[in-house]
Structure formats: structure tokens, C-alpha cells
Amino acid sequence: IYKPFLSRVVGGDNARPYSWPWQASLQYSYSGGWFHTCGGTLIATNWVMTAAHCISSSRTYQVLLGKYNLYAEENGSVAASPAKIIVHEKWNPNKVSNGYDIALIKLSQHVQLSDKIQLACLPPPGSILTEKAICYVTGWGRLQTNGDLPDVLQQGHLLVVPYPICSSPDWWGTVVKTNMICAGGDGVISSCNGDSGGPLNCQRADGNWEVNGIVSFGSSLGCNYYHKPSVFTRVSAFNDWISNTVASHILSVKDYEILH
């Protein structure tokens, strides 16, 4: 009863241009063109975090940063090619509900930070969101189920559903694991999920934002189906994996200085 979200923020609103400057668009090459397939998050000047289910070994990818309108020329935007893509070793594409839906993309170049391109803050290890958390999912997703993809970045406000509730039998049950986050599930289309691999952005007590989740899967019954909220990979469960993966692929002192 679950399936990976390929790309949609159903019922979302237009985001303010460049207000989520760590948002990335993962695109694949097809017939001489590039096509958006998933979202991503810039976590270092040469590393992007996304979902494992977004990655296919048969595709060639590029990452766009500093974008608002995917179909317009925008000053300050960057297209970078991957030098390496690392999918979590425990990810099983035939069993999405096992979790570990996370991948890291090492870019072939460092990107220059600007007012349109910034690094995301990640949550402290093991941290758990509360029901009171203010969270937005962002992506170039569909405005309505089976609708066209929008030109400009969308955002949607989602309510966090605590694990004890989300894992109860009349919600997601045992499909949801502790290394996941549930958000949404009230059945109201205006608060729905965003692109696969894209960020769940939540506001900290100090007013700053951090990326707590990665869009992973949702109900095959429909986007934000009642009691079937969007499910995200919980980033705070993978801090060590992220750090170890990045550290094992450091090729220069410059990489180390930027990441630390």
C-alpha cells in the first residue's frame, strides 16, 4: 500500500524565490535534454543529499542549484555533474519500508555559495521532531494529482505525526520505522508531500531552519491520504553515516576544511 513519491507537492503554494537556497533539482538525461526527477539538499559545497530510490545506475544525472523556475534562465544558478553517487548499503529497492532511503551525491566541483545557494543545517544526532514543529516540504512537484509539473518551486506546510501515532494499526502500522518521520495525513490536499529526495524543512527554536527529513514514500491510495501521511527518512538517524561517507571520499584538504 505504499510507493515512492516520484515528484509532487499537491496543493502547495509558490515559494518565495530563492527562500530555500539549499534546494536542489536532480535531473536525468534523456533524448538530448535534462528532466527533473527528484529533489535534493545541498549539505556541503560539493555534496548533495537525496533519496536512494531516486538513483538508477542506468541514468546520467546533473544537479541544479540556485533555481526557482526550472524552465527559465536564472542568474546565479549552477549545473553540476556528479563525481560519485553513494547509496546507503542497507537500502533495498524491493522493500522501501525497510528504510535507509538515503543517498549522497559528491559533485565534480565545489559550488560558490551566494544569496541563492546556501548549505542546509542538519539536525543533531538522534533528535526527534515534536507535533509543534513548523515544517515545510519543498519541491517542483505537481499542483494536483496527475497534473503537470509547475515551473516554480512549491512549498507545503505539513504537521508532524509522532511515531507512536503513525505506527499505530489504523495509520501506517509496522511499515513505519523509528528512522522515519511522518508528516501530514489529515486528508487535506493543501498540505501534502513534495518531490522525492527533497527536504522536509523545519524551524528550530532560534528561528533558523534545518533539514530533518528526506521525502521517501506515501500511500498508493493517493497523496496525503487520510491517516497515511507522507513518510520521510529521518536525517538525525543518519548523521554518522553521512559524516563517515563524506570523510571516506575526501580527496583534498579543501574538502575537509569546507565540510568541517
GROMACS .gro file of N, CA and C in nm, residues 110-190:
model
  243
  110HIS      N    1   3.323   2.218  -0.652
  110HIS     CA    2   3.264   2.293  -0.542
  110HIS      C    3   3.179   2.406  -0.600
  111VAL      N    4   3.062   2.429  -0.542
  111VAL     CA    5   2.978   2.539  -0.588
  111VAL      C    6   3.003   2.662  -0.501
  112GLN      N    7   2.994   2.776  -0.562
  112GLN     CA    8   3.013   2.902  -0.490
  112GLN      C    9   2.884   2.938  -0.419
  113LEU      N   10   2.893   2.961  -0.288
  113LEU     CA   11   2.774   2.999  -0.211
  113LEU      C   12   2.738   3.144  -0.242
  114SER      N   13   2.609   3.174  -0.235
  114SER     CA   14   2.559   3.307  -0.269
  114SER      C   15   2.427   3.330  -0.198
  115ASP      N   16   2.358   3.438  -0.235
  115ASP     CA   17   2.226   3.461  -0.176
  115ASP      C   18   2.123   3.361  -0.228
  116LYS      N   19   2.157   3.289  -0.337
  116LYS     CA   20   2.065   3.190  -0.394
  116LYS      C   21   2.107   3.047  -0.365
  117ILE      N   22   2.230   3.027  -0.321
  117ILE     CA   23   2.282   2.893  -0.294
  117ILE      C   24   2.345   2.893  -0.156
  118GLN      N   25   2.288   2.816  -0.064
  118GLN     CA   26   2.338   2.807   0.073
  118GLN      C   27   2.335   2.662   0.119
  119LEU      N   28   2.415   2.633   0.221
  119LEU     CA   29   2.416   2.498   0.278
  119LEU      C   30   2.301   2.483   0.377
  120ALA      N   31   2.244   2.364   0.379
  120ALA     CA   32   2.141   2.333   0.478
  120ALA      C   33   2.205   2.300   0.611
  121CYS      N   34   2.134   2.332   0.719
  121CYS     CA   35   2.173   2.285   0.852
  121CYS      C   36   2.107   2.150   0.874
  122LEU      N   37   2.182   2.056   0.933
  122LEU     CA   38   2.127   1.925   0.965
  122LEU      C   39   2.098   1.918   1.114
  123PRO      N   40   2.002   1.838   1.156
  123PRO     CA   41   1.964   1.830   1.298
  123PRO      C   42   2.069   1.754   1.379
  124PRO      N   43   2.070   1.774   1.510
  124PRO     CA   44   2.162   1.699   1.596
  124PRO      C   45   2.131   1.549   1.589
  125PRO      N   46   2.232   1.465   1.607
  125PRO     CA   47   2.209   1.320   1.602
  125PRO      C   48   2.101   1.276   1.700
  126GLY      N   49   2.010   1.193   1.653
  126GLY     CA   50   1.908   1.136   1.738
  126GLY      C   51   1.791   1.226   1.772
  127SER      N   52   1.792   1.349   1.725
  127SER     CA   53   1.685   1.442   1.760
  127SER      C   54   1.553   1.399   1.697
  128ILE      N   55   1.444   1.424   1.769
  128ILE     CA   56   1.310   1.383   1.726
  128ILE      C   57   1.221   1.506   1.718
  129LEU      N   58   1.149   1.522   1.609
  129LEU     CA   59   1.057   1.634   1.594
  129LEU      C   60   0.934   1.614   1.682
  130THR      N   61   0.880   1.724   1.731
  130THR     CA   62   0.755   1.718   1.807
  130THR      C   63   0.639   1.761   1.718
  131GLU      N   64   0.518   1.741   1.770
  131GLU     CA   65   0.398   1.780   1.696
  131GLU      C   66   0.393   1.930   1.670
  132LYS      N   67   0.463   2.007   1.754
  132LYS     CA   68   0.459   2.152   1.742
  132LYS      C   69   0.558   2.206   1.639
  133ALA      N   70   0.640   2.118   1.582
  133ALA     CA   71   0.740   2.164   1.486
  133ALA      C   72   0.674   2.228   1.364
  134ILE      N   73   0.732   2.338   1.319
  134ILE     CA   74   0.685   2.406   1.198
  134ILE      C   75   0.768   2.355   1.081
  135CYS      N   76   0.706   2.280   0.991
  135CYS     CA   77   0.779   2.214   0.884
  135CYS      C   78   0.716   2.240   0.748
  136TYR      N   79   0.802   2.258   0.650
  136TYR     CA   80   0.759   2.275   0.511
  136TYR      C   81   0.834   2.176   0.423
  137VAL      N   82   0.759   2.113   0.334
  137VAL     CA   83   0.821   2.031   0.231
  137VAL      C   84   0.827   2.116   0.104
  138THR      N   85   0.936   2.103   0.030
  138THR     CA   86   0.955   2.187  -0.088
  138THR      C   87   0.995   2.103  -0.208
  139GLY      N   88   0.954   2.147  -0.326
  139GLY     CA   89   0.990   2.076  -0.447
  139GLY      C   90   0.918   2.128  -0.569
  140TRP      N   91   0.963   2.085  -0.684
  140TRP     CA   92   0.897   2.122  -0.809
  140TRP      C   93   0.796   2.013  -0.841
  141GLY      N   94   0.696   2.001  -0.756
  141GLY     CA   95   0.603   1.891  -0.765
  141GLY      C   96   0.471   1.930  -0.829
  142ARG      N   97   0.388   1.833  -0.848
  142ARG     CA   98   0.260   1.855  -0.913
  142ARG      C   99   0.168   1.938  -0.824
  143LEU      N  100   0.090   2.026  -0.888
  143LEU     CA  101  -0.004   2.109  -0.814
  143LEU      C  102  -0.131   2.033  -0.781
  144GLN      N  103  -0.158   1.926  -0.855
  144GLN     CA  104  -0.270   1.838  -0.825
  144GLN      C  105  -0.234   1.699  -0.875
  145THR      N  106  -0.296   1.599  -0.815
  145THR     CA  107  -0.266   1.461  -0.853
  145THR      C  108  -0.285   1.442  -1.003
  146ASN      N  109  -0.184   1.383  -1.066
  146ASN     CA  110  -0.184   1.358  -1.211
  146ASN      C  111  -0.177   1.487  -1.293
  147GLY      N  112  -0.147   1.599  -1.228
  147GLY     CA  113  -0.136   1.724  -1.300
  147GLY      C  114   0.004   1.745  -1.356
  148ASP      N  115   0.021   1.858  -1.423
  148ASP     CA  116   0.151   1.891  -1.479
  148ASP      C  117   0.245   1.939  -1.369
  149LEU      N  118   0.375   1.929  -1.397
  149LEU     CA  119   0.473   1.982  -1.305
  149LEU      C  120   0.476   2.134  -1.316
  150PRO      N  121   0.488   2.204  -1.204
  150PRO     CA  122   0.492   2.350  -1.209
  150PRO      C  123   0.629   2.401  -1.254
  151ASP      N  124   0.632   2.525  -1.295
  151ASP     CA  125   0.758   2.587  -1.333
  151ASP      C  126   0.840   2.626  -1.209
  152VAL      N  127   0.771   2.677  -1.108
  152VAL     CA  128   0.842   2.737  -0.995
  152VAL      C  129   0.833   2.648  -0.870
  153LEU      N  130   0.928   2.667  -0.781
  153LEU     CA  131   0.937   2.587  -0.660
  153LEU      C  132   0.812   2.602  -0.574
  154GLN      N  133   0.762   2.488  -0.527
  154GLN     CA  134   0.643   2.486  -0.441
  154GLN      C  135   0.682   2.458  -0.297
  155GLN      N  136   0.598   2.501  -0.204
  155GLN     CA  137   0.617   2.468  -0.063
  155GLN      C  138   0.482   2.430  -0.003
  156GLY      N  139   0.485   2.338   0.093
  156GLY     CA  140   0.363   2.295   0.158
  156GLY      C  141   0.388   2.273   0.306
  157HIS      N  142   0.299   2.328   0.388
  157HIS     CA  143   0.311   2.313   0.533
  157HIS      C  144   0.255   2.178   0.575
  158LEU      N  145   0.333   2.102   0.651
  158LEU     CA  146   0.292   1.970   0.697
  158LEU      C  147   0.299   1.961   0.848
  159LEU      N  148   0.201   1.895   0.907
  159LEU     CA  149   0.201   1.871   1.051
  159LEU      C  150   0.272   1.740   1.081
  160VAL      N  151   0.360   1.742   1.180
  160VAL     CA  152   0.435   1.623   1.220
  160VAL      C  153   0.343   1.528   1.296
  161VAL      N  154   0.349   1.400   1.259
  161VAL     CA  155   0.273   1.296   1.329
  161VAL      C  156   0.372   1.213   1.411
  162PRO      N  157   0.362   1.212   1.545
  162PRO     CA  158   0.458   1.137   1.627
  162PRO      C  159   0.459   0.988   1.592
  163TYR      N  160   0.574   0.926   1.610
  163TYR     CA  161   0.590   0.785   1.575
  163TYR      C  162   0.486   0.694   1.641
  164PRO      N  163   0.456   0.708   1.771
  164PRO     CA  164   0.356   0.619   1.831
  164PRO      C  165   0.220   0.624   1.761
  165ILE      N  166   0.183   0.739   1.709
  165ILE     CA  167   0.056   0.752   1.637
  165ILE      C  168   0.071   0.697   1.496
  166CYS      N  169   0.177   0.738   1.426
  166CYS     CA  170   0.194   0.698   1.286
  166CYS      C  171   0.212   0.547   1.272
  167SER      N  172   0.267   0.483   1.373
  167SER     CA  173   0.291   0.339   1.366
  167SER      C  174   0.175   0.257   1.422
  168SER      N  175   0.067   0.323   1.459
  168SER     CA  176  -0.050   0.251   1.510
  168SER      C  177  -0.122   0.182   1.395
  169PRO      N  178  -0.198   0.078   1.423
  169PRO     CA  179  -0.257  -0.006   1.317
  169PRO      C  180  -0.345   0.069   1.218
  170ASP      N  181  -0.417   0.173   1.262
  170ASP     CA  182  -0.505   0.244   1.170
  170ASP      C  183  -0.434   0.357   1.097
  171TRP      N  184  -0.302   0.371   1.119
  171TRP     CA  185  -0.222   0.466   1.042
  171TRP      C  186  -0.129   0.384   0.951
  172TRP      N  187   0.002   0.394   0.969
  172TRP     CA  188   0.093   0.317   0.883
  172TRP      C  189   0.131   0.181   0.942
  173GLY      N  190   0.106   0.163   1.072
  173GLY     CA  191   0.140   0.035   1.134
  173GLY      C  192   0.290   0.008   1.131
  174THR      N  193   0.326  -0.118   1.110
  174THR     CA  194   0.467  -0.159   1.116
  174THR      C  195   0.547  -0.116   0.992
  175VAL      N  196   0.479  -0.060   0.893
  175VAL     CA  197   0.550  -0.011   0.774
  175VAL      C  198   0.647   0.101   0.813
  176VAL      N  199   0.606   0.183   0.911
  176VAL     CA  200   0.688   0.296   0.954
  176VAL      C  201   0.787   0.251   1.060
  177LYS      N  202   0.912   0.292   1.045
  177LYS     CA  203   1.019   0.257   1.139
  177LYS      C  204   1.063   0.382   1.216
  178THR      N  205   1.141   0.360   1.319
  178THR     CA  206   1.185   0.472   1.403
  178THR      C  207   1.284   0.563   1.332
  179ASN      N  208   1.343   0.517   1.223
  179ASN     CA  209   1.435   0.605   1.148
  179ASN      C  210   1.362   0.680   1.037
  180MET      N  211   1.232   0.698   1.055
  180MET     CA  212   1.149   0.772   0.960
  180MET      C  213   1.073   0.881   1.033
  181ILE      N  214   1.020   0.977   0.957
  181ILE     CA  215   0.934   1.083   1.008
  181ILE      C  216   0.804   1.080   0.930
  182CYS      N  217   0.692   1.093   0.999
  182CYS     CA  218   0.562   1.107   0.933
  182CYS      C  219   0.516   1.252   0.943
  183ALA      N  220   0.461   1.304   0.835
  183ALA     CA  221   0.407   1.439   0.837
  183ALA      C  222   0.293   1.449   0.738
  184GLY      N  223   0.181   1.505   0.783
  184GLY     CA  224   0.061   1.514   0.700
  184GLY      C  225  -0.042   1.413   0.747
  185GLY      N  226  -0.116   1.357   0.653
  185GLY     CA  227  -0.210   1.251   0.685
  185GLY      C  228  -0.346   1.297   0.735
  186ASP      N  229  -0.375   1.427   0.720
  186ASP     CA  230  -0.506   1.475   0.763
  186ASP      C  231  -0.609   1.468   0.651
  187GLY      N  232  -0.565   1.425   0.532
  187GLY     CA  233  -0.655   1.411   0.420
  187GLY      C  234  -0.683   1.541   0.347
  188VAL      N  235  -0.622   1.649   0.391
  188VAL     CA  236  -0.643   1.779   0.326
  188VAL      C  237  -0.537   1.796   0.217
  189ILE      N  238  -0.581   1.810   0.095
  189ILE     CA  239  -0.487   1.812  -0.017
  189ILE      C  240  -0.390   1.929  -0.009
  190SER      N  241  -0.430   2.037   0.055
  190SER     CA  242  -0.345   2.156   0.057
  190SER      C  243  -0.220   2.138   0.142
   0.00000   0.00000   0.00000
